[in-house]
Amino acid sequence: RKEVEQDPGPFNVPEGATVAFNCTYSNSASQSFFWYRQDCRKEPKLLMSVYSSGNEDGRFTAQLNRASQYISLLIRDSKLSDSATYLCVVNIVDSNYQLIWGAGTKLIIKP
Amino acid sequence: EPEVTQTPSHQVTQMGQEVILRCVPISNHLYFYWYRQILGQKVEFLVSFYNNEISEKSEIFDDQFSVERPDGSNFTLKIRSTKLEDSAMYFCASSAQGVGTFGSGTRLTVV
């Protein structure tokens, strides 16, 4: 089983719709969780950290479910500019430095 | 907003040659990282660096690779005797703690 798994997509979603995707992780010792966004041929950029209590930033909501070992990202009122690959990233407790990356979920917002 | 700067943006090299990829981390950051992303694949951790020494390295980071912080500002990745499969985007990141800020990457093409 891969350490961090994501549906590669693509998710084709009409503008204005709500879209959600999940990411599962295999290591129960995982400590920190993040969503990154990566545009084509660009560097990953931190979208948001994922806290145990969940967190919201504008149209974006991230949730953590430790029991089922997954994190989710919800995007409301999607914009054309949300089209990108969304990368799930996990940091394990016995490693302060190494981030484990999912392969990403590609999102395409259509007008 | 502070940036991580990487040079060159694109490097073409012949198989068997040595390359040095350069990074200028954000000035008050203490942790430095190299990642690579083969086209169409996920981001992979290579190495982290703290207090002038390697903190962690992945299986990918074998004797072919080395890192240095030759002065107070630069952080370099040297790849000796390059192979075709070393062709990838190489991202540098730095952080004060936790997740890093990424540079825009160096696209390495080995021919």
Coordinates of C-alpha atoms in Angstrom, one line a residue, chain A residues 97, chain B residues 25 29-34 45-57 61 66-71 74-76 93-95:
Chain A
Y97 CA 12.0 16.9 8.1
Chain B
P25 CA 17.1 30.0 0.7
H29 CA 15.5 30.0 7.5
L30 CA 17.5 27.3 9.1
Y31 CA 16.2 24.1 7.4
F32 CA 17.0 23.4 3.8
Y33 CA 15.6 20.7 1.5
W34 CA 16.0 19.3 -1.9
F45 CA 12.2 13.9 -1.0
L46 CA 15.9 13.8 -1.5
V47 CA 17.6 15.4 1.5
S48 CA 17.3 17.9 4.4
F49 CA 20.0 20.0 5.9
Y50 CA 20.3 21.7 9.2
N51 CA 23.1 23.2 11.2
N52 CA 25.6 22.6 8.3
E53 CA 24.9 18.9 8.1
I54 CA 22.5 16.5 6.5
S55 CA 19.6 15.8 8.8
E56 CA 17.8 13.1 6.7
K57 CA 18.2 11.6 3.3
F61 CA 20.1 10.3 -2.3
S66 CA 25.9 15.7 -2.4
V67 CA 24.8 19.0 -0.8
E68 CA 26.8 21.9 0.5
R69 CA 26.3 25.3 2.0
P70 CA 29.4 26.9 0.7
D71 CA 28.7 30.3 2.2
N74 CA 23.8 29.4 -1.0
F75 CA 22.7 25.8 -0.8
T76 CA 23.8 23.6 -3.6
A93 CA 12.9 24.5 -0.2
S94 CA 13.7 26.3 3.1
S95 CA 11.8 26.7 6.3

